Coordinates of C-alpha atoms and ligand atoms in Angstrom, one line a residue:
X1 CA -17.6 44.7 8.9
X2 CA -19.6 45.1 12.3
X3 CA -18.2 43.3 15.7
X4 CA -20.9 42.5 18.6
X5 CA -20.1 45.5 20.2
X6 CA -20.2 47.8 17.5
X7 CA -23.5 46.5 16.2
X8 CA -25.2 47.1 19.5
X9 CA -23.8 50.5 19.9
X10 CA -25.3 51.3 16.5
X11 CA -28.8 49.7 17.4
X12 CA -28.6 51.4 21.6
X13 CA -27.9 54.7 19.4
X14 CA -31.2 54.5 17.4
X15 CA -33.3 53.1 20.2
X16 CA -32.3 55.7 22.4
X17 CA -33.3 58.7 19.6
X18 CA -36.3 57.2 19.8
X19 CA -36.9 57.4 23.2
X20 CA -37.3 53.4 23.8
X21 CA -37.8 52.2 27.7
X22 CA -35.0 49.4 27.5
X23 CA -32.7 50.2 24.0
X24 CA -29.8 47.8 25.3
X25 CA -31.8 45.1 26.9
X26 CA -33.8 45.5 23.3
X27 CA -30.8 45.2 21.4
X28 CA -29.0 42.3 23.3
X29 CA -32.2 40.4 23.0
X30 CA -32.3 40.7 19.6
X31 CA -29.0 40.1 18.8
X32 CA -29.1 37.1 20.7
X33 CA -32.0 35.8 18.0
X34 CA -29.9 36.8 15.4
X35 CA -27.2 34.5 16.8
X36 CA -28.8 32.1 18.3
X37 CA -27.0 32.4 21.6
X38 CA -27.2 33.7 25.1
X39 CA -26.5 37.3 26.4
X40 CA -23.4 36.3 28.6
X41 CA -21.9 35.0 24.7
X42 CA -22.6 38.9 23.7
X43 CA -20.0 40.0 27.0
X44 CA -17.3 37.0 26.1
X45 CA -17.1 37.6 22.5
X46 CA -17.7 41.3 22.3
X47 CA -14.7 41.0 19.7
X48 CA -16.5 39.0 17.2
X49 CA -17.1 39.9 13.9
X50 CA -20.7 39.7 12.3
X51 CA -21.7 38.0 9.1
X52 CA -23.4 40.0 6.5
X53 CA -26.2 38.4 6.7
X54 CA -26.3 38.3 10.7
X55 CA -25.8 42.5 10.2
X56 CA -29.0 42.3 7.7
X57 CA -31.1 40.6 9.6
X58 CA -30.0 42.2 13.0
X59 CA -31.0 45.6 11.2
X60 CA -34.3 44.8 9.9
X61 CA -35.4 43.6 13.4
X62 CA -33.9 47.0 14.9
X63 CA -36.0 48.8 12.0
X64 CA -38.9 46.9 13.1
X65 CA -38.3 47.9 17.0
X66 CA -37.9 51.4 15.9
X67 CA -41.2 51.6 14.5
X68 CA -42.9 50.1 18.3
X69 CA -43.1 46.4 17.5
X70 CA -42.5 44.1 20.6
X71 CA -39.3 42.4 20.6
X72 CA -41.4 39.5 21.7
X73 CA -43.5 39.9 18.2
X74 CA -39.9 40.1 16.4
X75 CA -38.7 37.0 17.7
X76 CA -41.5 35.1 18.4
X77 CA -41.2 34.6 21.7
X78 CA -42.3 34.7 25.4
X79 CA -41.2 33.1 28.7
X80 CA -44.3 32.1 30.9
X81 CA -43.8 30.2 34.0
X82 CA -40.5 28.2 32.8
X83 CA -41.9 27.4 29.6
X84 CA -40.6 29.5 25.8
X85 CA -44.3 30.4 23.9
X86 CA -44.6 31.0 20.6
X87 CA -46.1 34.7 19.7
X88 CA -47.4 36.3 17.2
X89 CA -49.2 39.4 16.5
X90 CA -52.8 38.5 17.3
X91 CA -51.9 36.9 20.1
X92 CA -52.0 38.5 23.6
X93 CA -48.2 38.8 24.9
X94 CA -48.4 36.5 28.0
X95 CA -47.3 39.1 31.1
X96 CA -45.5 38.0 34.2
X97 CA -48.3 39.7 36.3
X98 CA -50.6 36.6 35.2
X99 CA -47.9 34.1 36.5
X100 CA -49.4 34.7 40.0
X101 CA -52.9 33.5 39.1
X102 CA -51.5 29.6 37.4
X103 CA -49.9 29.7 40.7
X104 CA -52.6 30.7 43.1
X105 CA -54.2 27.0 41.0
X106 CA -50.8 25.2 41.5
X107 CA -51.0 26.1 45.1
X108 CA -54.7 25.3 45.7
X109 CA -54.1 21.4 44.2
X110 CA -51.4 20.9 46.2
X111 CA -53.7 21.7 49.1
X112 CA -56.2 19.4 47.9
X113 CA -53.4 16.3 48.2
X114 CA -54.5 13.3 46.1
X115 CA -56.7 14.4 43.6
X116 CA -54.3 15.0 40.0
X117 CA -57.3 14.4 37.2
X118 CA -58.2 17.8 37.2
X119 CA -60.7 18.9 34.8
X120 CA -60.0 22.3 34.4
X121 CA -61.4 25.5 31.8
X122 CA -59.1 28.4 30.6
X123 CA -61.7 31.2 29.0
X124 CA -59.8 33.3 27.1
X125 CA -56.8 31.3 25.8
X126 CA -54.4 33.6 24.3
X127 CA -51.3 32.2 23.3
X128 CA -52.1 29.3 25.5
X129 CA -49.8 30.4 28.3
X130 CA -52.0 29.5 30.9
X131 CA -53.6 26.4 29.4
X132 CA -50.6 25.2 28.9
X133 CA -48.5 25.7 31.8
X134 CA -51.1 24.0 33.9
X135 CA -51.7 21.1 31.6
X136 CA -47.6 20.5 31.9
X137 CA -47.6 21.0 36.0
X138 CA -50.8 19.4 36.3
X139 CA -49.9 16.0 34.6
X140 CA -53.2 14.1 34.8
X141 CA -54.8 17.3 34.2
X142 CA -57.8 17.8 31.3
X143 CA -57.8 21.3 29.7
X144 CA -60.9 23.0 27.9
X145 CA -59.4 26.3 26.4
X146 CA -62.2 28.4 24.8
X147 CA -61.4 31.5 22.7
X148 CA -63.4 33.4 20.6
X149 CA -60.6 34.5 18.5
X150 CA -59.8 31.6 15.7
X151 CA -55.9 33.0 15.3
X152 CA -55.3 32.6 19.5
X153 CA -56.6 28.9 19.2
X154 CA -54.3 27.8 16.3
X155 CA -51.2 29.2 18.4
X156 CA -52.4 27.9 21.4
X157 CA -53.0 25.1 19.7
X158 CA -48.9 25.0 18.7
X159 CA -48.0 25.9 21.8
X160 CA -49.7 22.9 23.2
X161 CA -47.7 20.3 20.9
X162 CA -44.5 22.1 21.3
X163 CA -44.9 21.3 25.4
X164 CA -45.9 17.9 24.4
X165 CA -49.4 18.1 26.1
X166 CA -51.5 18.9 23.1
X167 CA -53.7 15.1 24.1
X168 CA -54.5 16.8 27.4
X169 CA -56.1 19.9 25.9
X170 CA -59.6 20.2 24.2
X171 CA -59.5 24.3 22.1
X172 CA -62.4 25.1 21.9
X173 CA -63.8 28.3 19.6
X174 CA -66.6 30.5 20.8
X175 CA -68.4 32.9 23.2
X176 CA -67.0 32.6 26.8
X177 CA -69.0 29.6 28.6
X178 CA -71.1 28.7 25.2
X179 CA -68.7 26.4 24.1
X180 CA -68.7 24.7 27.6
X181 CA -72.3 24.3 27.1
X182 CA -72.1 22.7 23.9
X183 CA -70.1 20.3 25.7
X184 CA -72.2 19.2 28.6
X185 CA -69.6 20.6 31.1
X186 CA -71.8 21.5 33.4
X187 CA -71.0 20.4 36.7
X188 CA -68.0 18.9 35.2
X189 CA -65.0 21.4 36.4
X190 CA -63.1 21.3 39.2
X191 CA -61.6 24.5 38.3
X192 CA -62.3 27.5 36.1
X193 CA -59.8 29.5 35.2
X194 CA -59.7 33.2 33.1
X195 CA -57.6 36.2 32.4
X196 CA -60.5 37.9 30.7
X197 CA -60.4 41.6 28.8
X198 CA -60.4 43.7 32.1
X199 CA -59.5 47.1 30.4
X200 CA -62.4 50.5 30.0
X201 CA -62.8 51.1 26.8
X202 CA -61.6 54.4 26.9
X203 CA -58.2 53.5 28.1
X204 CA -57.4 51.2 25.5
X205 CA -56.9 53.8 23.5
X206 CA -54.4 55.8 25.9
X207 CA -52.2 52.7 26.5
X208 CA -48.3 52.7 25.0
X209 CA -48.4 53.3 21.2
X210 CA -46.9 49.5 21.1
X211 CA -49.7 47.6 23.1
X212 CA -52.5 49.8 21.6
X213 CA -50.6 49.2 18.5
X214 CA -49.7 45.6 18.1
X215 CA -51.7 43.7 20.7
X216 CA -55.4 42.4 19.9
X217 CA -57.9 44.8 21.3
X218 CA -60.0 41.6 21.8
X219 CA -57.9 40.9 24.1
X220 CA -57.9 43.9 26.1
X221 CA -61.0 46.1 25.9
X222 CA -62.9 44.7 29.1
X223 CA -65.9 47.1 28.1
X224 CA -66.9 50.6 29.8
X225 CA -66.0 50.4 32.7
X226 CA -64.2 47.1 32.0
X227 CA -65.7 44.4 34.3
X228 CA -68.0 43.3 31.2
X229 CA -66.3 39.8 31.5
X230 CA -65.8 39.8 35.1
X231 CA -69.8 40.0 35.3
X232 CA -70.5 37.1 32.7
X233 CA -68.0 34.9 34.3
X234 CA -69.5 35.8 38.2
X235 CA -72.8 35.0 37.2
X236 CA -72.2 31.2 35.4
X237 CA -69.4 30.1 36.6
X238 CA -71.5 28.0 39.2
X239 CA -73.4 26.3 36.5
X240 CA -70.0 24.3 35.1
X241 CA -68.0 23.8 38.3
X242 CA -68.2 21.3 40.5
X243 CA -69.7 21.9 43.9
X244 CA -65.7 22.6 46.1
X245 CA -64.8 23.9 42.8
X246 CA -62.1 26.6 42.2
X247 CA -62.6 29.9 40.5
X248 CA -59.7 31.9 40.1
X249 CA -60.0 35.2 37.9
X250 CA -56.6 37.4 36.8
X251 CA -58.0 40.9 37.9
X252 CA -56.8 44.5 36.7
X253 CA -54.9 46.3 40.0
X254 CA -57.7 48.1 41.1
X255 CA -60.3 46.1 40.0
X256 CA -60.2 42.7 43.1
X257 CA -62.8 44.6 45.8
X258 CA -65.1 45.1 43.3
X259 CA -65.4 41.5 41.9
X260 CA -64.7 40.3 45.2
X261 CA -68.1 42.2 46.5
X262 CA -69.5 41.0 43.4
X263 CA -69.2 37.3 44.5
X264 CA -70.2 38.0 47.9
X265 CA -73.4 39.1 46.5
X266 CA -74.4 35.7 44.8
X267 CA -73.9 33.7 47.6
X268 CA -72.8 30.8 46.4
X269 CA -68.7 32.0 46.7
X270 CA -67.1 30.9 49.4
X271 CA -63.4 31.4 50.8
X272 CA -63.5 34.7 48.9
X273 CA -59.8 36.0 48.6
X274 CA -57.7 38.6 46.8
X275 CA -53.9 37.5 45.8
X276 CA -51.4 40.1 45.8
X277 CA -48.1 39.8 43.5
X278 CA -44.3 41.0 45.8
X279 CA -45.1 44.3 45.2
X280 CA -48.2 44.3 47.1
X281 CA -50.5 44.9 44.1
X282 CA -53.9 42.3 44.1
X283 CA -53.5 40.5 40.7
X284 CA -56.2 37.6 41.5
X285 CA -59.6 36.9 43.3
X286 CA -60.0 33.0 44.2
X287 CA -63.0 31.8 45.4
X288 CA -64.5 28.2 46.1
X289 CA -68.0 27.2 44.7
X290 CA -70.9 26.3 47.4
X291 CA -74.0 25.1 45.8
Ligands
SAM301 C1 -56.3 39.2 28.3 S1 -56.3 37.9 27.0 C2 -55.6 36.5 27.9 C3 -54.8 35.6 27.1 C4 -54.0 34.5 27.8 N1 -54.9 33.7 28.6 C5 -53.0 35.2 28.7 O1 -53.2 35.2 29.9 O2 -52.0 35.6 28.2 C6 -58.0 37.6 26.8 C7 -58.3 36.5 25.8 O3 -59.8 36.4 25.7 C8 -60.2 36.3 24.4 N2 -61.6 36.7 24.3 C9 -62.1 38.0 24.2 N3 -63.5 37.9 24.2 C10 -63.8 36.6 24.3 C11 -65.1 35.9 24.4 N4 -66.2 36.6 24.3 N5 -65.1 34.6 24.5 C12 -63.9 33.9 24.6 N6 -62.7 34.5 24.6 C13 -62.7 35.8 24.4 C14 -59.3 37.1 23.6 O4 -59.3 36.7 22.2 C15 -57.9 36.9 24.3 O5 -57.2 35.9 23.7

């Protein structure tokens, strides 16, 4: 027989041998799966006494943690902007970092007052996390979310109808701005929207055993010198967004001058602007289209 307490002692013990950044946030998180309940139930009822199954099934996640698997991969799960996502390994992880580019969009429609039909593209869809949050704060909003990766479309694709806004969304599979294309969206956007692969290639591989690991390199390896994607999406964007259009790019901390010189050199960017997250680190370049 195991009590709360005593099973996260057990799991905190082996996290900590294995050197893990957060072994009791890890363990309470998983014990809350296990349970189906919240963390402050794990402080009330310290006292109470597993089931043998519950032990099980709390172990094998531990043994799973142990070897570098993301909690988020163990229980399926991710918060992104209010919302629960489904994950799965395949599937990028959504990170709080990207939270500031849906709201750098949020923020620009409210500025723009009336309009609310947006027609908006996501490249790079992931578990959907952007996609979907916009399409459930932008409520007249229409969504093209193009992926290249079959296995990010059919959870974006579920994360869409578990948020109830899977009629708003069009997933689309494909190479960046060529599924677009075989649309006719050109012209058609009022907003284009990407967290693209930003990484060099050469620091994929030095990343934390459990994102090199577990995470899709497709989703990560932003190539050489890891603005491959950055350059793509500079150079067409124009061609599917409305003239006034918004263009708002998730960039790697070091990487904003650099695009941002990058669209001052096509001249058709306007209003050109980093956005920096609270710890004054640039996360996003915005920048209106002037044809
Ligand atoms: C950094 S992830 C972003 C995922 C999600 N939007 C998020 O913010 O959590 C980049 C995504 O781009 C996709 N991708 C990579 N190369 C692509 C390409 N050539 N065309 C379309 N999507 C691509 C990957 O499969 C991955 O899902």
């Amino acid at each position: 027989m195991l009590c709360i307490q005593d099973a996260l002692r057990e799991a905190v013990k082996k996290l900590e041998m294995r050197e893990m950044m957060t072994p009791l946030l890890d363990a309470e998180v998983l014990l809350c799966h296990v349970l189906s309940m919240d963390r402050l139930f794990l402080y009330v009822y310290r006292d109470r006494e597993l089931t043998e199954d519950q032990i099980q099934i709390y172990r094998s996640m531990i043994a799973k943690r142990l070897q570098g698997v993301p909690v988020q991969y163990i229980v399926n799960k991710q918060e992104f902007m209010g919302l629960d996502f489904y994950v799965e390994e395949g599937v990028l992880i959504p990170r709080p970092d990207t939270e500031i580019l849906v709201e750098s969009v949020l923020e620009w429609t409210k500025e723009k007052g009336d309009q609310q039909d947006w027609v908006i593209a996501d490249l790079g869809t992931g578990s959907g996390a952007i996609t979907v949050s916009l399409a459930h704060y932008l409520q007249k909003s229409h969504v093209y979310s193009v992926d290249i990766s079959p296995k990010a479309l059919s959870i974006g694709r579920k994360n869409a109808k578990d948020h109830g806004v899977a009629e708003r969304i069009e997933f689309l599979h494909g190479n960046l701005f060529e599924p677009l294309r075989r649309k006719g969206l050109e012209n058609k956007l009022d907003i284009l929207v990407s967290n693209p692969p930003y990484i060099p290639k050469a620091e994929v591989n030095r990343l934390q055993t459990e994102v090199a690991k577990y995470e899709p390199i497709l989703a990560l390896d932003g190539g050489e010198d890891g603005f491959d994607f950055y350059r793509r999406i500079v150079d067409e964007a124009y061609v599917f967004l409305k003239n006034g259009g918004l263009i708002a790019l998730e960039v790697g901390h070091d990487q904003g001058e650099f695009i941002k010189k990058m669209m001052e050199s096509k001249n058709i960017y306007a209003s050109i602007r980093k956005v920096k997250d609270l710890s004054n680190i640039e996360r996003v370049v915005v920048a209106i289209i002037k044809k």
